[in-house]
Amino acid sequence: MKCKFCNKEAEVTIRYPRMHLCENHFKEYCENRVKNVIDKHRLIEKDEKLLVAVSGGKDSLVLAYILNKLGYEFEGLHIDLGIEDYSEMCKKSSKKIFSEIGLPLHIVKIKKLLGRGIGEVKTRRPVCSYCGLTKRYIMNKFAYDNGFTTVATGHNLDDESAFVFSNILHWNIDYLSKQGPLLEAEDKFVKKIKPLYELRDKEISLYASFAKIEHVTKKCKYARGATSIKYKKFLDILEKDNPGIKLNFIRGFLRNRKIFKKKDFELRECEICGMPSQGKKCAFCRFWRLKEPLMFQ
Ligand code: Q46
Ligand code: ZN
Ligand code: ZN
């Protein structure tokens, strides 16, 4: 089978939109997909100061690699979660790609900052739940303290379609109203963007292998119980018989998202850190029992 765009042998078959591509044209297809999402949703405008959050996994490293290839200026942020060897591997891959593309990478070590790593806190709360809370808070606070206007993350089509699907199943209207490739800045929350919104998991893996991007393939030991895996598997079954259904699902969702009206919570300032909060203290300062704010300047 020949590549759709040149005479070379095709290495990849994309089922939707159906085409056969050689390695170079496949990489170009992925880069164009990212560029189209950025342009269509106006994710990155002139004069924005961009921070790219990298975990060490394929998605965020491919994101940093493609954004650099597309000519965007940015800095990276890696949060060292303190999960034994796993975190060490993640840090190493993140450092490697940033040294290759020649851009600065900031590293925040949770253990140093908060005294304990993820998985070392005695709590009834599931590990992934407070890990997510901690990562979201640090990404935003780090960006806010250092004058970044925008944080980009590596969420992909499979993550996002599973997230929308599970929130529709549970009618989490508030989450749905905020879901999409762009979340505008509000108060002390900086703008959040997801440029890989229309790239599939498999496409990103393939891109990483063609572009020789070393990344961590080992799963975090706490990932096993995540319910999102069930929704992803279910959507994979649907996609197998109906190529393109995930893409159409999230595009349709974005067209109709306005029907999910956002509840207006009254936000005040957390009495510890001064960041927006629904209660006297924000969920992060409450969970980590902080007496002083974390500062990243
Ligand atoms: S790192 Fe953290 Fe994930 Fe590990 S503890 Fe769960 S949320 S699984 S992306
Ligand atoms: Zn080709
Ligand atoms: Zn706080």
Short mmCIF file of C-alpha atoms and ligand atoms in Angstrom, two decimals:
data_model
loop_
_atom_site.label_atom_id
_atom_site.label_comp_id
_atom_site.label_asym_id
_atom_site.label_seq_id
_atom_site.Cartn_x
_atom_site.Cartn_y
_atom_site.Cartn_z
CA MET A 1 0.00 0.00 0.00
CA LYS A 2 1.34 3.43 -0.98
CA CYS A 3 1.19 6.57 1.16
CA LYS A 4 -1.69 8.89 0.24
CA PHE A 5 0.71 11.80 -0.30
CA CYS A 6 3.90 10.33 -1.73
CA ASN A 7 5.37 7.26 -3.39
CA LYS A 8 6.70 5.65 -0.24
CA GLU A 9 5.29 2.50 1.30
CA ALA A 10 2.59 3.32 3.86
CA GLU A 11 3.51 2.44 7.46
CA VAL A 12 0.24 3.46 9.09
CA THR A 13 -3.42 3.08 8.31
CA ILE A 14 -5.72 5.60 9.93
CA ARG A 15 -9.28 4.36 10.06
CA TYR A 16 -10.93 7.78 10.35
CA PRO A 17 -10.47 9.75 8.18
CA ARG A 18 -9.41 6.64 6.26
CA MET A 19 -5.91 6.91 4.80
CA HIS A 20 -2.58 5.14 4.47
CA LEU A 21 0.50 7.17 5.37
CA CYS A 22 4.26 6.85 5.37
CA GLU A 23 6.18 7.75 8.53
CA ASN A 24 6.84 11.38 7.55
CA HIS A 25 3.33 12.07 6.38
CA PHE A 26 1.91 10.44 9.50
CA LYS A 27 4.01 12.78 11.66
CA GLU A 28 2.87 15.72 9.55
CA TYR A 29 -0.76 14.60 9.94
CA CYS A 30 -0.38 14.60 13.77
CA GLU A 31 1.31 18.00 13.81
CA ASN A 32 -1.41 19.45 11.56
CA ARG A 33 -4.10 18.05 13.84
CA VAL A 34 -2.53 19.85 16.80
CA LYS A 35 -2.14 23.08 14.80
CA ASN A 36 -5.77 22.90 13.64
CA VAL A 37 -7.05 22.49 17.20
CA ILE A 38 -4.88 25.41 18.36
CA ASP A 39 -6.16 27.64 15.55
CA LYS A 40 -9.79 26.51 15.60
CA HIS A 41 -10.20 27.03 19.35
CA ARG A 42 -7.70 29.93 19.58
CA LEU A 43 -5.74 28.10 22.23
CA ILE A 44 -2.54 30.12 21.95
CA GLU A 45 -2.71 33.79 21.08
CA LYS A 46 0.09 36.31 20.62
CA ASP A 47 1.99 37.43 23.72
CA GLU A 48 0.87 34.54 25.87
CA LYS A 49 3.43 33.12 28.28
CA LEU A 50 3.03 29.39 27.94
CA LEU A 51 3.86 26.68 30.47
CA VAL A 52 3.70 23.05 29.30
CA ALA A 53 3.10 20.50 32.06
CA VAL A 54 5.01 17.27 31.42
CA SER A 55 4.60 14.05 33.38
CA GLY A 56 7.20 11.90 31.58
CA GLY A 57 4.51 9.88 29.76
CA LYS A 58 4.08 9.88 25.96
CA ASP A 59 1.26 12.43 25.73
CA SER A 60 2.85 15.40 27.45
CA LEU A 61 6.29 14.73 25.92
CA VAL A 62 4.81 14.50 22.41
CA LEU A 63 2.93 17.71 23.17
CA ALA A 64 6.16 19.54 24.13
CA TYR A 65 7.93 18.11 21.07
CA ILE A 66 5.18 19.12 18.60
CA LEU A 67 4.67 22.60 20.10
CA ASN A 68 8.41 23.19 19.73
CA LYS A 69 8.32 21.89 16.15
CA LEU A 70 5.41 24.24 15.39
CA GLY A 71 7.56 27.14 16.61
CA TYR A 72 5.88 28.01 19.91
CA GLU A 73 7.96 29.44 22.77
CA PHE A 74 7.33 27.90 26.18
CA GLU A 75 8.81 26.57 29.39
CA GLY A 76 8.09 23.19 30.98
CA LEU A 77 6.91 22.13 34.40
CA HIS A 78 7.45 18.65 35.79
CA ILE A 79 5.93 17.69 39.15
CA ASP A 80 7.96 15.00 40.88
CA LEU A 81 5.25 13.06 42.72
CA GLY A 82 7.69 11.14 44.93
CA ILE A 83 6.40 7.71 43.83
CA GLU A 84 9.66 5.75 44.15
CA ASP A 85 11.37 4.57 40.92
CA TYR A 86 8.37 5.51 38.84
CA SER A 87 8.83 9.22 39.59
CA GLU A 88 12.57 8.98 38.95
CA MET A 89 11.93 7.55 35.47
CA CYS A 90 9.32 10.24 34.76
CA LYS A 91 11.71 13.00 35.77
CA LYS A 92 14.49 11.58 33.61
CA SER A 93 12.34 11.42 30.43
CA SER A 94 11.01 14.93 31.02
CA LYS A 95 14.52 16.34 31.47
CA LYS A 96 15.77 14.53 28.38
CA ILE A 97 13.20 15.97 25.99
CA PHE A 98 13.65 19.50 27.31
CA SER A 99 17.39 19.30 26.96
CA GLU A 100 16.92 18.03 23.38
CA ILE A 101 14.58 20.85 22.40
CA GLY A 102 16.69 23.36 24.35
CA LEU A 103 13.93 24.91 26.46
CA PRO A 104 13.85 25.44 30.25
CA LEU A 105 12.19 22.86 32.48
CA HIS A 106 11.13 23.61 36.06
CA ILE A 107 10.89 20.73 38.49
CA VAL A 108 8.70 20.85 41.60
CA LYS A 109 9.32 18.07 44.13
CA ILE A 110 6.24 17.26 46.17
CA LYS A 111 8.17 15.43 48.90
CA LYS A 112 10.47 18.38 49.46
CA LEU A 113 7.60 20.83 49.34
CA LEU A 114 4.98 19.00 51.38
CA GLY A 115 6.97 16.50 53.42
CA ARG A 116 5.41 13.40 51.89
CA GLY A 117 5.11 11.96 48.42
CA ILE A 118 1.92 10.82 46.68
CA GLY A 119 0.85 7.51 48.27
CA GLU A 120 2.48 8.34 51.61
CA VAL A 121 -0.41 10.28 53.13
CA LYS A 122 -2.70 8.50 55.60
CA THR A 123 -6.17 9.32 54.30
CA ARG A 124 -9.38 7.61 53.23
CA ARG A 125 -9.31 9.61 50.05
CA PRO A 126 -8.22 7.55 46.98
CA VAL A 127 -4.60 8.23 46.03
CA CYS A 128 -5.48 9.37 42.49
CA SER A 129 -8.01 11.82 43.84
CA TYR A 130 -5.57 13.77 46.02
CA CYS A 131 -2.81 13.32 43.44
CA GLY A 132 -5.07 15.02 40.87
CA LEU A 133 -5.96 17.80 43.31
CA THR A 134 -2.28 18.36 44.10
CA LYS A 135 -1.15 18.41 40.46
CA ARG A 136 -3.94 20.79 39.38
CA TYR A 137 -3.22 23.16 42.25
CA ILE A 138 0.56 23.21 41.72
CA MET A 139 0.27 23.67 37.95
CA ASN A 140 -1.99 26.66 38.41
CA LYS A 141 -0.17 28.21 41.38
CA PHE A 142 3.24 27.77 39.76
CA ALA A 143 1.96 29.43 36.57
CA TYR A 144 0.21 32.22 38.48
CA ASP A 145 3.21 33.00 40.73
CA ASN A 146 5.58 33.12 37.77
CA GLY A 147 3.50 35.18 35.35
CA PHE A 148 2.55 32.38 32.94
CA THR A 149 -0.79 33.11 31.29
CA THR A 150 -1.50 29.61 30.04
CA VAL A 151 -0.90 25.99 31.05
CA ALA A 152 -0.95 23.28 28.36
CA THR A 153 -1.51 19.63 29.27
CA GLY A 154 -1.30 16.43 27.21
CA HIS A 155 -4.91 15.20 27.50
CA ASN A 156 -5.82 13.34 24.32
CA LEU A 157 -8.96 12.27 22.46
CA ASP A 158 -9.30 9.00 24.39
CA ASP A 159 -8.97 10.77 27.78
CA GLU A 160 -11.39 13.50 26.85
CA SER A 161 -14.08 11.35 25.24
CA ALA A 162 -14.02 9.00 28.28
CA PHE A 163 -14.24 11.97 30.63
CA VAL A 164 -17.21 13.51 28.81
CA PHE A 165 -18.91 10.12 28.55
CA SER A 166 -18.56 9.36 32.27
CA ASN A 167 -19.75 12.83 33.24
CA ILE A 168 -22.80 12.46 31.02
CA LEU A 169 -23.54 9.07 32.59
CA HIS A 170 -23.40 10.68 36.03
CA TRP A 171 -24.92 14.00 34.94
CA ASN A 172 -22.10 16.04 36.38
CA ILE A 173 -23.38 19.21 34.77
CA ASP A 174 -20.82 21.47 36.35
CA TYR A 175 -17.86 19.45 35.04
CA LEU A 176 -19.43 19.24 31.59
CA SER A 177 -19.87 23.00 31.33
CA LYS A 178 -16.14 23.46 31.83
CA GLN A 179 -14.98 20.57 29.66
CA GLY A 180 -13.15 21.22 26.38
CA PRO A 181 -9.78 22.05 24.83
CA LEU A 182 -9.88 25.57 26.31
CA LEU A 183 -10.71 26.78 29.77
CA GLU A 184 -10.43 30.57 29.91
CA ALA A 185 -8.59 32.32 32.73
CA GLU A 186 -10.77 33.37 35.63
CA ASP A 187 -9.72 35.19 38.76
CA LYS A 188 -6.39 33.60 39.81
CA PHE A 189 -6.97 30.55 37.63
CA VAL A 190 -4.77 30.83 34.53
CA LYS A 191 -5.98 29.66 31.11
CA LYS A 192 -5.77 25.86 30.53
CA ILE A 193 -5.42 24.31 27.09
CA LYS A 194 -5.34 20.79 25.64
CA PRO A 195 -3.78 20.90 22.16
CA LEU A 196 -3.85 17.06 21.75
CA TYR A 197 -7.64 17.11 22.06
CA GLU A 198 -8.18 15.44 18.67
CA LEU A 199 -5.27 12.97 18.67
CA ARG A 200 -5.86 9.35 19.60
CA ASP A 201 -3.84 7.45 22.18
CA LYS A 202 -2.47 5.05 19.54
CA GLU A 203 -1.53 7.89 17.19
CA ILE A 204 0.45 9.56 19.98
CA SER A 205 2.27 6.29 20.80
CA LEU A 206 3.17 5.86 17.16
CA TYR A 207 4.30 9.46 16.84
CA ALA A 208 6.49 9.03 19.93
CA SER A 209 8.11 5.94 18.43
CA PHE A 210 8.67 7.52 14.96
CA ALA A 211 10.09 10.70 16.53
CA LYS A 212 12.17 8.59 18.97
CA ILE A 213 10.77 10.32 22.01
CA GLU A 214 11.82 8.32 25.06
CA HIS A 215 8.96 8.18 27.53
CA VAL A 216 7.83 6.16 30.51
CA THR A 217 5.62 3.25 29.49
CA LYS A 218 5.31 1.73 32.94
CA LYS A 219 1.98 2.59 34.57
CA CYS A 220 1.88 4.30 37.94
CA LYS A 221 1.10 1.64 40.56
CA TYR A 222 -2.02 3.54 41.66
CA ALA A 223 -3.53 3.64 38.15
CA ARG A 224 -5.09 0.17 38.30
CA GLY A 225 -8.33 1.10 40.02
CA ALA A 226 -9.08 4.18 37.91
CA THR A 227 -12.69 4.04 36.69
CA SER A 228 -11.78 6.02 33.57
CA ILE A 229 -10.11 2.85 32.24
CA LYS A 230 -13.52 1.11 32.08
CA TYR A 231 -15.02 3.98 30.09
CA LYS A 232 -12.04 4.03 27.75
CA LYS A 233 -12.41 0.30 27.09
CA PHE A 234 -16.11 0.70 26.39
CA LEU A 235 -15.48 3.54 23.92
CA ASP A 236 -12.73 1.48 22.27
CA ILE A 237 -15.29 -1.25 21.56
CA LEU A 238 -17.62 1.30 19.97
CA GLU A 239 -14.77 2.88 17.97
CA LYS A 240 -13.74 -0.50 16.59
CA ASP A 241 -17.08 -0.96 14.83
CA ASN A 242 -17.67 2.75 14.18
CA PRO A 243 -14.37 4.43 13.29
CA GLY A 244 -14.53 8.13 14.17
CA ILE A 245 -17.23 7.84 16.81
CA LYS A 246 -15.02 9.34 19.57
CA LEU A 247 -14.09 12.33 17.45
CA ASN A 248 -17.70 12.93 16.43
CA PHE A 249 -18.80 12.50 20.02
CA ILE A 250 -16.50 15.19 21.43
CA ARG A 251 -16.99 17.54 18.48
CA GLY A 252 -20.76 17.21 18.91
CA PHE A 253 -20.35 17.75 22.62
CA LEU A 254 -18.43 21.00 22.04
CA ARG A 255 -21.12 22.24 19.65
CA ASN A 256 -23.81 21.57 22.24
CA ARG A 257 -21.88 22.29 25.43
CA LYS A 258 -23.85 25.46 26.13
CA ILE A 259 -26.85 23.37 27.20
CA PHE A 260 -24.84 22.45 30.31
CA LYS A 261 -25.09 25.62 32.29
CA LYS A 262 -22.40 26.34 34.80
CA LYS A 263 -23.47 26.79 38.41
CA ASP A 264 -22.07 30.03 39.68
CA PHE A 265 -20.23 29.28 42.88
CA GLU A 266 -19.34 32.18 44.99
CA LEU A 267 -15.59 32.15 45.31
CA ARG A 268 -13.63 33.80 48.06
CA GLU A 269 -9.93 33.82 48.84
CA CYS A 270 -8.44 30.88 50.71
CA GLU A 271 -7.30 32.24 54.06
CA ILE A 272 -3.99 30.38 53.76
CA CYS A 273 -2.87 30.80 50.16
CA GLY A 274 -5.18 33.52 48.79
CA MET A 275 -6.22 31.41 45.80
CA PRO A 276 -9.92 31.14 44.84
CA SER A 277 -11.85 28.84 47.15
CA GLN A 278 -15.43 27.83 47.91
CA GLY A 279 -14.76 27.59 51.63
CA LYS A 280 -12.55 29.42 54.12
CA LYS A 281 -9.62 27.26 53.03
CA CYS A 282 -9.13 25.80 49.56
CA ALA A 283 -9.24 22.01 49.09
CA PHE A 284 -5.46 21.87 48.62
CA CYS A 285 -4.53 23.77 51.81
CA ARG A 286 -7.14 21.74 53.71
CA PHE A 287 -5.85 18.40 52.44
CA TRP A 288 -2.18 19.16 53.09
CA ARG A 289 -3.01 21.01 56.35
CA LEU A 290 -0.99 24.00 55.34
CA LYS A 291 -0.42 26.89 57.70
CA GLU A 292 1.61 28.92 55.18
CA PRO A 293 1.04 29.32 51.45
CA LEU A 294 3.25 27.52 48.95
CA MET A 295 5.14 30.09 46.92
CA PHE A 296 6.86 29.26 43.65
CA GLN A 297 8.54 32.56 42.73
S1 Q46 B 1 0.11 9.63 38.76
FE1 Q46 B 1 -1.33 10.26 40.31
FE2 Q46 B 1 -1.95 9.21 37.97
FE3 Q46 B 1 -0.50 7.75 39.73
S2 Q46 B 1 -1.47 8.48 41.60
FE4 Q46 B 1 -3.14 8.25 40.13
S3 Q46 B 1 -3.32 10.30 39.32
S4 Q46 B 1 -2.25 7.06 38.52
S5 Q46 B 1 -2.17 10.13 35.97
ZN ZN B 2 4.22 9.88 2.40
ZN ZN B 3 -5.28 27.51 49.82
#
